[in-house]
Coordinates of C-alpha atoms and ligand atoms in Angstrom, one line a residue:
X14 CA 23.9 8.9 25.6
X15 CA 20.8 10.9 25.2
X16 CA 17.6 9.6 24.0
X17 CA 14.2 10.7 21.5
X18 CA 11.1 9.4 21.8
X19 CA 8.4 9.8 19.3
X20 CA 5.0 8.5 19.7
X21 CA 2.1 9.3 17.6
X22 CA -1.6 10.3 18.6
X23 CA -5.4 11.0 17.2
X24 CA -4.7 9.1 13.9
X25 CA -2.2 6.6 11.7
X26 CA -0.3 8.3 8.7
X27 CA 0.7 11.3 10.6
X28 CA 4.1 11.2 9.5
X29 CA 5.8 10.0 12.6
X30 CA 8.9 8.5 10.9
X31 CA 9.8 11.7 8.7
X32 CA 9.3 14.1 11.8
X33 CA 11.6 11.6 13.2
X34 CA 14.0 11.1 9.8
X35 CA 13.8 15.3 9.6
X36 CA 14.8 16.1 13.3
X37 CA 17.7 13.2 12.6
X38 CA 18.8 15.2 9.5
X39 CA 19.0 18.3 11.7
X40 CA 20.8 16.6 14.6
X41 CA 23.6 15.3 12.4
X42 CA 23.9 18.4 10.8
X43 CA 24.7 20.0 14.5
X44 CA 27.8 17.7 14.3
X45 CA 25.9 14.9 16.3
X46 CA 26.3 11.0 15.5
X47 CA 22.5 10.2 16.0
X48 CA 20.6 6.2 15.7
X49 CA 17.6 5.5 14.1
X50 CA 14.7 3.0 15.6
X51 CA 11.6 1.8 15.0
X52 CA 9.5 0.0 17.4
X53 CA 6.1 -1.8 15.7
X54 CA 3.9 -3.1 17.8
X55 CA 2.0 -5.6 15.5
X56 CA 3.3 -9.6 16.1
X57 CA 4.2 -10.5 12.7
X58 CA 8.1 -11.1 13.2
X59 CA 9.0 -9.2 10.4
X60 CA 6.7 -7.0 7.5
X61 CA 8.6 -9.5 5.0
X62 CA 5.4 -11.4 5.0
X63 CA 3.0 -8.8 4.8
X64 CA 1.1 -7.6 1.8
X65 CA 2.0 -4.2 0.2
X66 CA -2.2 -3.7 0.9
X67 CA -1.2 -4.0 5.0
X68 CA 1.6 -2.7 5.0
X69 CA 3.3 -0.9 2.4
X70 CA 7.1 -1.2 0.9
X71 CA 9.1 -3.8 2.6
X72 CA 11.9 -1.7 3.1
X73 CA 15.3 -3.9 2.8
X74 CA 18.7 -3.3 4.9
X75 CA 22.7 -4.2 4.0
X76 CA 22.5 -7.3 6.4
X77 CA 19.0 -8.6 5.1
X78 CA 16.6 -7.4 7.8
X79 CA 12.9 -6.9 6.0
X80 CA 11.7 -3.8 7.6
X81 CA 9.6 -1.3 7.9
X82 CA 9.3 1.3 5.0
X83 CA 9.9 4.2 7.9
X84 CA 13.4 2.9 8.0
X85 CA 13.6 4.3 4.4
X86 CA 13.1 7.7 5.5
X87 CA 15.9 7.0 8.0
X88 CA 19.0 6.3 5.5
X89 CA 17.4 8.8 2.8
X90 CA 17.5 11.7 5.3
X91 CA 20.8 11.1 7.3
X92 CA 24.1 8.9 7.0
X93 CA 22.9 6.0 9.1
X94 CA 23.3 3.1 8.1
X95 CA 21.1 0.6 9.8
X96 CA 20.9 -3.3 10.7
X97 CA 18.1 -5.5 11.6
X98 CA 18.8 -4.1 15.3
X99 CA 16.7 -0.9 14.4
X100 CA 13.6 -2.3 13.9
X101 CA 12.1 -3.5 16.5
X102 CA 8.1 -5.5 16.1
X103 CA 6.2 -7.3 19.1
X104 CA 6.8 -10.5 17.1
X105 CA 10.7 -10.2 17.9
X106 CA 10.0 -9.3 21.8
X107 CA 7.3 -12.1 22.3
X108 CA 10.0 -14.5 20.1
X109 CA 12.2 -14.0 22.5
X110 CA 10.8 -13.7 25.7
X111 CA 8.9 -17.2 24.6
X112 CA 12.8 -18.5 23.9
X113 CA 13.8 -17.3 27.3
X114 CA 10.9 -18.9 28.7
X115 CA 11.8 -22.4 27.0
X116 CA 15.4 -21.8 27.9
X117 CA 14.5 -21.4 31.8
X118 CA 15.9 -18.1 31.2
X119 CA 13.4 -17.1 34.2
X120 CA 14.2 -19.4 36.3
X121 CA 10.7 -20.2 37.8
X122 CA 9.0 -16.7 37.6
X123 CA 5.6 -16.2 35.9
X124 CA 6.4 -14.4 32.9
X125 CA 4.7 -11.6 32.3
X126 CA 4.3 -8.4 30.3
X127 CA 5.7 -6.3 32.7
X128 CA 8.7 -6.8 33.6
X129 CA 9.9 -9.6 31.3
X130 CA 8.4 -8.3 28.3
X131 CA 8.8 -4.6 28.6
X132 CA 12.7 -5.5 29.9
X133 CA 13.0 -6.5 26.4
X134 CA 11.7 -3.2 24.5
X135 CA 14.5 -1.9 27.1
X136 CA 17.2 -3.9 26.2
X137 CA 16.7 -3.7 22.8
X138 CA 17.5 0.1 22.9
X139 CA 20.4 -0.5 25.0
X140 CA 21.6 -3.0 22.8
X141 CA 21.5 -0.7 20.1
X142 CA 23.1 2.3 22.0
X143 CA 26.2 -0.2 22.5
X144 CA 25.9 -1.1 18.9
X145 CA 25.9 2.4 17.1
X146 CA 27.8 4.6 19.4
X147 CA 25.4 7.0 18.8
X148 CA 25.7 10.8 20.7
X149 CA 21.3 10.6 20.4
X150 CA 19.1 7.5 19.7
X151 CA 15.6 8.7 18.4
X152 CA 13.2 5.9 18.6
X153 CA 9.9 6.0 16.8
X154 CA 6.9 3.7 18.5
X155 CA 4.6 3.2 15.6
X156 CA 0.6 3.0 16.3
X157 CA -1.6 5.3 17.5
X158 CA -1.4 6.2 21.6
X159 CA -4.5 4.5 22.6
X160 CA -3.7 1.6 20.8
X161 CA -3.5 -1.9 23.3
X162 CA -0.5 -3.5 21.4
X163 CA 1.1 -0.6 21.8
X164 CA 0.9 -0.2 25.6
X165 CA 4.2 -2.4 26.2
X166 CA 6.4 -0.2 24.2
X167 CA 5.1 2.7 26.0
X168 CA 5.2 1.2 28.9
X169 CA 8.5 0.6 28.6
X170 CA 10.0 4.0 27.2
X171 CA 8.2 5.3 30.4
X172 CA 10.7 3.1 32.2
X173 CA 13.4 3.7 30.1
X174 CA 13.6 7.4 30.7
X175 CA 13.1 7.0 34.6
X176 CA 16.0 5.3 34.5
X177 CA 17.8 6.9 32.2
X178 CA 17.7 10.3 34.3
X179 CA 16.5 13.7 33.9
X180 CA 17.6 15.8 30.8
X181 CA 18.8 12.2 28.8
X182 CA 15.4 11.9 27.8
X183 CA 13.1 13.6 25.6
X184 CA 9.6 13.0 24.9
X185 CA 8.0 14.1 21.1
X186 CA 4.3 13.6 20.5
X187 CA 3.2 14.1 16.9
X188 CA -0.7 14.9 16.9
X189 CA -2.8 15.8 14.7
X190 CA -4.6 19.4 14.5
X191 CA -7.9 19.0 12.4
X192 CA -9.2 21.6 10.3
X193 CA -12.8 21.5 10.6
X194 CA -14.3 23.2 7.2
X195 CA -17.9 23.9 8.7
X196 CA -16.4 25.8 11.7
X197 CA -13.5 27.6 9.4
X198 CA -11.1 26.5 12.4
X199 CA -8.1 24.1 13.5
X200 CA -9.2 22.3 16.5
X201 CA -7.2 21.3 19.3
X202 CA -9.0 18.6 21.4
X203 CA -8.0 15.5 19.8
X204 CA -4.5 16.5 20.8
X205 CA -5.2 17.5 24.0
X206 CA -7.4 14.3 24.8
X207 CA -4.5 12.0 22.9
X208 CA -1.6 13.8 25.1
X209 CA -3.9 13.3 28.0
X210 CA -4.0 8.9 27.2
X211 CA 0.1 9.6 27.3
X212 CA 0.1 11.4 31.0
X213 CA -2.3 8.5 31.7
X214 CA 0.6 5.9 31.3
X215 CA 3.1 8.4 32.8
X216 CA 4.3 10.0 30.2
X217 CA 4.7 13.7 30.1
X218 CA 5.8 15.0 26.3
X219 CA 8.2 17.6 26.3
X220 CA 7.8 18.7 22.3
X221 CA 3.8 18.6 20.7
X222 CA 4.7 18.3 16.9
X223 CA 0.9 19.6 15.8
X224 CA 0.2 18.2 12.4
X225 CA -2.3 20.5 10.4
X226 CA -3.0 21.7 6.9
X227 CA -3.6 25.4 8.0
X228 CA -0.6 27.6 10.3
X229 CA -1.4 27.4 13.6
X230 CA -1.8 31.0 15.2
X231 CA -0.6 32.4 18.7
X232 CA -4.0 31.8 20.2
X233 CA -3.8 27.9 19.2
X234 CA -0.3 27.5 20.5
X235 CA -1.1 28.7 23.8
X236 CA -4.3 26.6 23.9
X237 CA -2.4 24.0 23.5
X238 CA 0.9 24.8 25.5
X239 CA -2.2 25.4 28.7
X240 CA -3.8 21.9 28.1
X241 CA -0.7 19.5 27.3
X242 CA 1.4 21.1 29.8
X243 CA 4.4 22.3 27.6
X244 CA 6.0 25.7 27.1
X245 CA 4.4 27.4 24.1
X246 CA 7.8 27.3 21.9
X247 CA 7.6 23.5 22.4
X248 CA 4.0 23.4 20.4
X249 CA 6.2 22.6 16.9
X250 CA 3.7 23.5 13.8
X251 CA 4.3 21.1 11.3
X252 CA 1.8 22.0 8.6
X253 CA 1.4 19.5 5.2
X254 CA 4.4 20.5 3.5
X255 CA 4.0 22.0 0.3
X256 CA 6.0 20.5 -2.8
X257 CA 8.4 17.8 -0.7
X258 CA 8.8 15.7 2.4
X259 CA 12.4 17.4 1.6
X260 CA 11.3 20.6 3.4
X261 CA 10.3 18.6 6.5
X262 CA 14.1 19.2 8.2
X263 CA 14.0 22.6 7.1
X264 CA 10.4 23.2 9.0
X265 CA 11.1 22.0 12.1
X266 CA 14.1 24.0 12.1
X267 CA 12.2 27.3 11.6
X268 CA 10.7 26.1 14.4
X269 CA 13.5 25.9 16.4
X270 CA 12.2 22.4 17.3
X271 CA 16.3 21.3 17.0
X272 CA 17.1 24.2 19.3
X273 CA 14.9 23.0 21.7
X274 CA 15.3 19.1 21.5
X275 CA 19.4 20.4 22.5
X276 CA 18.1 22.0 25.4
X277 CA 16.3 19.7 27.0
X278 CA 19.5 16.6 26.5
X279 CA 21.7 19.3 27.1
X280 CA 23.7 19.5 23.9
X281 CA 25.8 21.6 23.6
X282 CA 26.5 22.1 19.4
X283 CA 26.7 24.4 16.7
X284 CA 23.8 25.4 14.5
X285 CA 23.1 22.9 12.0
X286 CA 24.4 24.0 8.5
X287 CA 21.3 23.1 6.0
X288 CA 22.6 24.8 3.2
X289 CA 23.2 21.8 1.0
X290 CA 19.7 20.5 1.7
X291 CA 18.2 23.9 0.8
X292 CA 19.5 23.5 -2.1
X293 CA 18.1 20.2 -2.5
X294 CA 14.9 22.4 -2.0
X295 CA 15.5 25.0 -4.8
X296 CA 15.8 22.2 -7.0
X297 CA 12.5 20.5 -6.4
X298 CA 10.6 23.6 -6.3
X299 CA 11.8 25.3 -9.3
X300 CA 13.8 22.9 -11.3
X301 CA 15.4 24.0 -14.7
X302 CA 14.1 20.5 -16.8
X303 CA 11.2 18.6 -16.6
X304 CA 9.9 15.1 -17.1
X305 CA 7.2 12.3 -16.3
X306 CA 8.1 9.2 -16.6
X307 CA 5.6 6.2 -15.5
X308 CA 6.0 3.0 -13.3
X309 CA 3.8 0.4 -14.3
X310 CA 2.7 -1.8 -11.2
X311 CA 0.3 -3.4 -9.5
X312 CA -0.5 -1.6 -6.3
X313 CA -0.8 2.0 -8.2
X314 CA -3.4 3.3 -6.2
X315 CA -1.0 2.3 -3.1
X316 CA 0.7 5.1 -2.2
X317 CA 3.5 3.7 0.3
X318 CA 3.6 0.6 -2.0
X319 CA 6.5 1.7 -4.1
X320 CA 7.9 4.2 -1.4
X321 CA 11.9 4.1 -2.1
X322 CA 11.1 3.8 -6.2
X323 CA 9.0 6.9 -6.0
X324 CA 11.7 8.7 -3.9
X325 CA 14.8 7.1 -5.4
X326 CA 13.3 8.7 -8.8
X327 CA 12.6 12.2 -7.4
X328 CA 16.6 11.9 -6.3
X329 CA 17.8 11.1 -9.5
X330 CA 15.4 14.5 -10.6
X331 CA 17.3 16.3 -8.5
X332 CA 20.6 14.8 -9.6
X333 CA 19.5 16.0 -13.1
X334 CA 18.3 19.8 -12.1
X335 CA 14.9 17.9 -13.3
X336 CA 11.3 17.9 -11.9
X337 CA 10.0 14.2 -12.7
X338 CA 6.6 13.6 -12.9
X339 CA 5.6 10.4 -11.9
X340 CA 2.4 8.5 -13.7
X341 CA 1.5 5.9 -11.8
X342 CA 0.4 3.1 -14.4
X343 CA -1.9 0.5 -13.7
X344 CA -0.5 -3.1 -15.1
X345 CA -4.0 -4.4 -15.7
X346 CA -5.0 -1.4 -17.9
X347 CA -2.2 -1.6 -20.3
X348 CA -3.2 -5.8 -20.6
X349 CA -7.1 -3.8 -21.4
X350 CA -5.9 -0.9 -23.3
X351 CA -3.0 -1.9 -24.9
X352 CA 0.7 -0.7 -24.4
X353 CA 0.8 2.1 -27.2
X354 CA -2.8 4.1 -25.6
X355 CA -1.6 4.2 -22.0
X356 CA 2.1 4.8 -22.2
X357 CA 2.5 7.2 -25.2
X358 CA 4.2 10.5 -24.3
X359 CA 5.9 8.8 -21.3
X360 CA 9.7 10.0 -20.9
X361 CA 10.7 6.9 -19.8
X362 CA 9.2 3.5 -18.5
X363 CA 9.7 2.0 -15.0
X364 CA 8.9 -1.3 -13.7
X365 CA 9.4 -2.2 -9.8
X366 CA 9.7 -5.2 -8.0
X367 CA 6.6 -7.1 -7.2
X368 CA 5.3 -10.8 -6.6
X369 CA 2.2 -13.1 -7.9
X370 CA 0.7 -13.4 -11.3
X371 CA -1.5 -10.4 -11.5
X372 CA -0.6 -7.6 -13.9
X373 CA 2.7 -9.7 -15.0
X374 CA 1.1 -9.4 -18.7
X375 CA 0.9 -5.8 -19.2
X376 CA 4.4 -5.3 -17.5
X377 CA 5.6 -7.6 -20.0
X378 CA 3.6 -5.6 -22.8
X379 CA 5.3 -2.2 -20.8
X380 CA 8.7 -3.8 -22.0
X381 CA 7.7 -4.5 -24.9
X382 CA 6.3 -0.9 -25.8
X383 CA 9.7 0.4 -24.5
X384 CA 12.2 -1.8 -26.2
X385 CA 10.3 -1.5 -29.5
X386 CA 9.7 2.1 -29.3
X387 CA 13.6 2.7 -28.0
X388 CA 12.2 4.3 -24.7
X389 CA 14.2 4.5 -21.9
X390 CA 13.4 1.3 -19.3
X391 CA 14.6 0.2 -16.2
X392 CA 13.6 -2.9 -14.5
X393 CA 14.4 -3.4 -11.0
X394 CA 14.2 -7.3 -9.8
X395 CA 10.7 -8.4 -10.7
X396 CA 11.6 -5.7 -13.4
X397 CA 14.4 -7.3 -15.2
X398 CA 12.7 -11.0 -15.2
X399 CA 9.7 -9.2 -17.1
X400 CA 12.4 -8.0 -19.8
X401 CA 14.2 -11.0 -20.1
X402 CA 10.9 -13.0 -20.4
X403 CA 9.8 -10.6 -23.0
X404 CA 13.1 -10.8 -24.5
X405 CA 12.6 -14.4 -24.9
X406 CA 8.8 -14.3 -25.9
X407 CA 9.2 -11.9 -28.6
X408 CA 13.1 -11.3 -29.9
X409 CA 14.2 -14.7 -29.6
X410 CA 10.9 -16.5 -30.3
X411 CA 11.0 -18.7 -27.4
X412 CA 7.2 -19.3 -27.4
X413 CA 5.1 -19.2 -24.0
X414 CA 8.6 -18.3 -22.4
X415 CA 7.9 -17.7 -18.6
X416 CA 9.0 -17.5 -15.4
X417 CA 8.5 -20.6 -13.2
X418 CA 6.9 -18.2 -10.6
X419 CA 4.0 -17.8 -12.7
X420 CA 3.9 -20.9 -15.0
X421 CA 5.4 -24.5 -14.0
X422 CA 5.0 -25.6 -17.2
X423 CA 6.4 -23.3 -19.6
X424 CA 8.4 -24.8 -22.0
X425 CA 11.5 -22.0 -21.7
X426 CA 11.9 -20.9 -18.1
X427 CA 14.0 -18.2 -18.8
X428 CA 13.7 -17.4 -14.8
X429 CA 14.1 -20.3 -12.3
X430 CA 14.2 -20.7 -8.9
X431 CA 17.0 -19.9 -7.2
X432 CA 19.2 -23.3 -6.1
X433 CA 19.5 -22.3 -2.5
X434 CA 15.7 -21.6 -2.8
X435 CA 14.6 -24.7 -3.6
X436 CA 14.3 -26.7 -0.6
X437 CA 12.9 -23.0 1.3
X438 CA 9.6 -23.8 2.6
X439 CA 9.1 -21.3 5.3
X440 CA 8.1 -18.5 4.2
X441 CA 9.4 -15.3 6.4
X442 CA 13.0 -13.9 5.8
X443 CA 13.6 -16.9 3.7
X444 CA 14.6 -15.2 0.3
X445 CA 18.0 -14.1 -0.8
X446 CA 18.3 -11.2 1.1
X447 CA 20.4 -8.1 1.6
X448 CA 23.7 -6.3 0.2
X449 CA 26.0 -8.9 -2.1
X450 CA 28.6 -7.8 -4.7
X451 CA 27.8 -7.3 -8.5
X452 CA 30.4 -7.4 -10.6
X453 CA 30.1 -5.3 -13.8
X454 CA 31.8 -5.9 -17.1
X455 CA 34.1 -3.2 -19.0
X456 CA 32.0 -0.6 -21.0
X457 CA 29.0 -2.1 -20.2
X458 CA 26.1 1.1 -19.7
X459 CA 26.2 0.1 -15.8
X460 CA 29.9 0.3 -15.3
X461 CA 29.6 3.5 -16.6
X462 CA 26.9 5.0 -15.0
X463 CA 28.5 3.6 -11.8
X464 CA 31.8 4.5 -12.5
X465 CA 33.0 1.2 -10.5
X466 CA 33.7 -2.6 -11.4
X467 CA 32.2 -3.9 -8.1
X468 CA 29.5 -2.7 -6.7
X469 CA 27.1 -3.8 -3.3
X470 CA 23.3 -3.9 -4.0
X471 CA 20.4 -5.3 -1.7
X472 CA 18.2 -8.0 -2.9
X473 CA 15.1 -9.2 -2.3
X474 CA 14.0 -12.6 -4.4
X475 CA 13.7 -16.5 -5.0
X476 CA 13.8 -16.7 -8.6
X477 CA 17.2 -15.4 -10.7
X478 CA 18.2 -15.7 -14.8
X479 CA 18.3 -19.7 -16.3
X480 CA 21.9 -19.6 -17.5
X481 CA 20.9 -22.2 -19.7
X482 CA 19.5 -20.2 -21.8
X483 CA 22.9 -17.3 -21.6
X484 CA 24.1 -18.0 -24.7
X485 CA 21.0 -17.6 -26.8
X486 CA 20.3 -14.1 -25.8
X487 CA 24.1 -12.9 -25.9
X488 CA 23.9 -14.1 -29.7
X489 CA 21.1 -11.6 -30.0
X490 CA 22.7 -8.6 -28.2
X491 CA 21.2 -8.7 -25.1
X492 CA 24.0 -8.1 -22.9
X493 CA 24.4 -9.8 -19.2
X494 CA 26.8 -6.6 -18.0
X495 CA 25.9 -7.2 -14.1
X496 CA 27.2 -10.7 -12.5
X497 CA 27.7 -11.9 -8.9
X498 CA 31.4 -12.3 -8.9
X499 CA 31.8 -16.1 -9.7
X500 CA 29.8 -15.3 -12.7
X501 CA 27.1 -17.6 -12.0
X502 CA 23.8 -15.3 -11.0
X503 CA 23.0 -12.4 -13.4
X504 CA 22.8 -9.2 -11.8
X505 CA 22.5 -6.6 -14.3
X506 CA 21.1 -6.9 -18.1
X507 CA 21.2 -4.5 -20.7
X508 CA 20.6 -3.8 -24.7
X509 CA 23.4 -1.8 -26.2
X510 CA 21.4 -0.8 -29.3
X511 CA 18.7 0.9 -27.6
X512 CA 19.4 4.7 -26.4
X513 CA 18.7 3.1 -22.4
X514 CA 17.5 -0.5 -21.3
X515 CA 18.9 -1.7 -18.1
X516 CA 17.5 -3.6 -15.7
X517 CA 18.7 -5.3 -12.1
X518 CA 18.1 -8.2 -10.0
X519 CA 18.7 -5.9 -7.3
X520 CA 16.8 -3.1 -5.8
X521 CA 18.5 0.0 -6.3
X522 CA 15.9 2.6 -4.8
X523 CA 17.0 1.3 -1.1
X524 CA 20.4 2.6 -1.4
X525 CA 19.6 6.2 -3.1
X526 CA 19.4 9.5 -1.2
X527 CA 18.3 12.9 -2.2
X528 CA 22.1 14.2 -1.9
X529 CA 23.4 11.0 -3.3
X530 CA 21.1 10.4 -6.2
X531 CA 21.8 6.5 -7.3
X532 CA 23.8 6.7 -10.3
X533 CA 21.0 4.3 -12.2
X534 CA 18.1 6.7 -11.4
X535 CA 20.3 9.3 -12.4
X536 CA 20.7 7.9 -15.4
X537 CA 17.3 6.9 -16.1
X538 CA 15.9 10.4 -15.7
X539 CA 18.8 12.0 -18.2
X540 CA 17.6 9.4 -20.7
X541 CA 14.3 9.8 -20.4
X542 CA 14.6 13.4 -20.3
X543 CA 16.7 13.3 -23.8
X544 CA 14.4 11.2 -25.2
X545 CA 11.7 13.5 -25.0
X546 CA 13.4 16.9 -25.9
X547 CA 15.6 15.0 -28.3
X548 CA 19.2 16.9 -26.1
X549 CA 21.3 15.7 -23.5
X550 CA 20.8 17.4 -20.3
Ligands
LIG612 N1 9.0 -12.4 -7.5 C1 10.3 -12.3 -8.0 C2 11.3 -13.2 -7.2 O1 11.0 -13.6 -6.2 C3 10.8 -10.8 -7.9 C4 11.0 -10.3 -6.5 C5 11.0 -8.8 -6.4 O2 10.7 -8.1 -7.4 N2 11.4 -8.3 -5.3 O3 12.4 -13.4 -7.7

């Protein structure tokens, strides 16, 4: 079993995770069965309970696990499938520890951060080694080096590799290379200095992945090979890409940074055959269609809020041949401006999951705008309650029609609670959660899109469709083609007289990929594309 290790320095945001998503793509490519992980070092338990503001996408897994949005990049770039065991927060490792403690686990030691707690980090990554049966396990430690809640994890990975052995082990630092405008000139101390805070707590990178927006000449890669103490072909440039996060893989493997990271574990594999993903490429950069299509939320200006939507569309782009522009629509201006000013000329209309009152008007007007206009809409959880409550409101004339998330007293809650939600009152990993099964009726849009009866879909939410109120909007065509298989909790609604309106309780953008577009993106983009040049794709 060999082992990655990327750790991040100078600043946040430097794109740890898709360095470490891109050298997965190219490891698996070289025939190897690699693990994803991602250790967080804040003491929330979980980012289920953090605001999109904090934190960003909650990014959701098969088995339920809330994580973070980095694990996103991990299944979209390679073929893991992961569990709760890959993400790994402070929170978890203090829980348990604290459990141990109670337990008499320790049998009369003080506890303390080292050993007890960084024997933790430890095991986790042992735990999942055993789990995945994984040739390479690249783990990502998020923070900043320098950071004091992130001293235990590193801590630890120094440990970790000690004991691991030499050439099992590899150390990746992703830095940042500033370009300083006034001087005309990339600049090279705040990676030297942040690689110097890593041989502080013992460890010695073996790769420098030097994030800049400029190439980085000869003259810099020696500068820094001399002062962080690593061969010049280990000094990775990995400048702002370009047109996609899709050309990350191919990057680093221009820079032979694969190649290298084979080396030092002492792999022995073939070159990694990227043809597919180049492809991928030629389709993003010069695609033969074109079309923008909006997503009308509430974090717009957020751009990590809506990670896998924003991605999940770009795939179903490239499933099309088609470039999709996204407009990022702000909720509250269509409740200022109205419906018809902000979201004319849109190809098709998009709106994503999301919590709390704000905004919930002008999605509902969004709807509205696209089921009376006959443009293409697809609602994903929050997404499909805001058609069916404008459904109600509007087609059937159920007045004030609500959901009872945003209004206990309406007098038609077309969207309830959940029963198993009912008597929830803690608040973290307490909603219905992860992959269940959707059954999907005969010649229903979905089924065909799909191309399947049954289908697994992960899910994130307390409130579902009031079956009470079924039969009313069947009478007036608005068709339940998506059920959980006993029939009871509506999955999947659509209108069969409109040229595309579907919309799930379930989030679809976690389980698309750029080479596996998901067929309801896919499907959404060819509509919206027809819609505007008035031909099928
Ligand atoms: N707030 C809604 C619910 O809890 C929708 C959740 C979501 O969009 N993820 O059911």
């Amino acid at each position: 079993m060999k082992y990655i290790f990327v750790t991040g320095g100078v600043v946040s945001s430097l794109g740890k995770g898709l360095t470490a998503a891109a050298l997965g793509t190219l490891l698996e490519n070289r025939g190897l069965k690699v693990a994803l992980q991602k250790f967080d070092p804040y003491l929330n338990v979980d980012p289920g309970t953090m605001s999109p503001f904090q934190h960003g996408e909650v990014y959701v897994l098969d088995d339920g696990a809330e994580t973070d949005l980095d694990l996103g990049h991990y299944e979209r770039f390679t073929s893991v499938k992961l569990t709760r065991l890959n993400n790994l927060t402070s929170g978890q490792v203090y829980q348990t520890v604290l459990n141990n403690e109670r337990e008499g686990f320790y049998l009369g030691k003080t506890v303390q951060v080292i050993p007890h707690v960084t024997d933790e980090i430890k095991r986790r990554i042992h735990v999942l080694a055993a789990e995945s049966k994984a040739d390479v396990i690249i783990t990502e430690i998020g923070g900043t080096t320098g950071d004091i809640e992130g001293l235990p994890f590193l801590e630890a990975i120094r440990e970790f590799a000690l004991e691991a052995g030499v050439g099992n082990t590899c150390f990746i630092h992703v830095t940042y290379v500033p370009f300083i405008k006034a001087a005309g000139e990339l600049k090279t101390k705040p990676t030297q200095q942040s690689v110097a805070k890593l041989r502080e707590i013992g460890i010695t990178p073996h790769i420098i992945c030097c994030r800049c927006e400029k190439p980085l000449d000869k003259e810099l890669r020696q500068k820094i090979s001399l002062f962080c103490n690593v061969p010049v072909e280990a000094v990775i440039e990995e400048k702002d890409v370009d047109h996609s996060i899709y050309e990350v893989p191919l990057m680093l493997q221009r820079e032979r940074t694969d190649e290298l990271v084979c080396h030092l574990l002492r792999l022995d594999t073939p070159l990694p055959n990227m043809a597919h993903w180049q492809e991928i490429i030629r389709k993003l950069i010069a695609p033969q269609h074109r079309v923008r299509v909006g997503v009308v939320g509430k974090y717009i200006g957020l751009q990590d809020a809506y990670k896998s939507v924003y991605e999940a569309l770009i795939h179903g782009g490239i499933g099309n041949d088609c470039g999709v522009e996204i407009v990022q629509v702000d909720a509250e201006e269509i409740e200022k401006e109205g419906g018809e000013k902000v979201l004319t000329g849109l190809g098709g209309i998009l709106v994503p999951g999301g919590f709390g009152e704000r905004g919930i008007d002008g999605k509902i007007k969004a709807a509205k705008f696209a089921r009376e206009n006959k443009i293409p809409y697809l609602g994903l959880c929050l997404g499909m309650q805001i058609a069916t409550i404008e459904f109600a409101r509007n087609v059937l004339k159920l007045d004030r029609a609500h959901s009872t998330e945003f209004d206990l007293e309406t007098p038609h809650p077309v969207i309830a609670l959940l029963d198993a939600q009912k008597k929830v009152t803690k608040k973290g990993g307490t909603m219905r959660l992860g992959a269940q099964p959707c059954q999907l009726a005969v010649g229903s849009q979905a089924g065909k899109l799909y191309g399947s009866f049954v289908v697994n879909e992960r899910h994130r939410h307390r409130f579902e469709f009031n079956n009470a109120y079924r039969e009313k909007f069947e009478k007036a065509g608005f068709v339940f083609s998506g059920t959980s298989p006993d029939g009871k909790l509506v999955e999947v609604i659509e209108l069969p007289a409109h040229p595309f309106y579907l919309a799930s309780q379930f989030h679809p953008e976690f389980l698309s990929k750029p080479h596996q577009p998901h067929p309801l993106f896919k499907g959404f983009i060819a509509a919206a594309h027809q819609q505007i040049h008035k031909k099928p794709l």
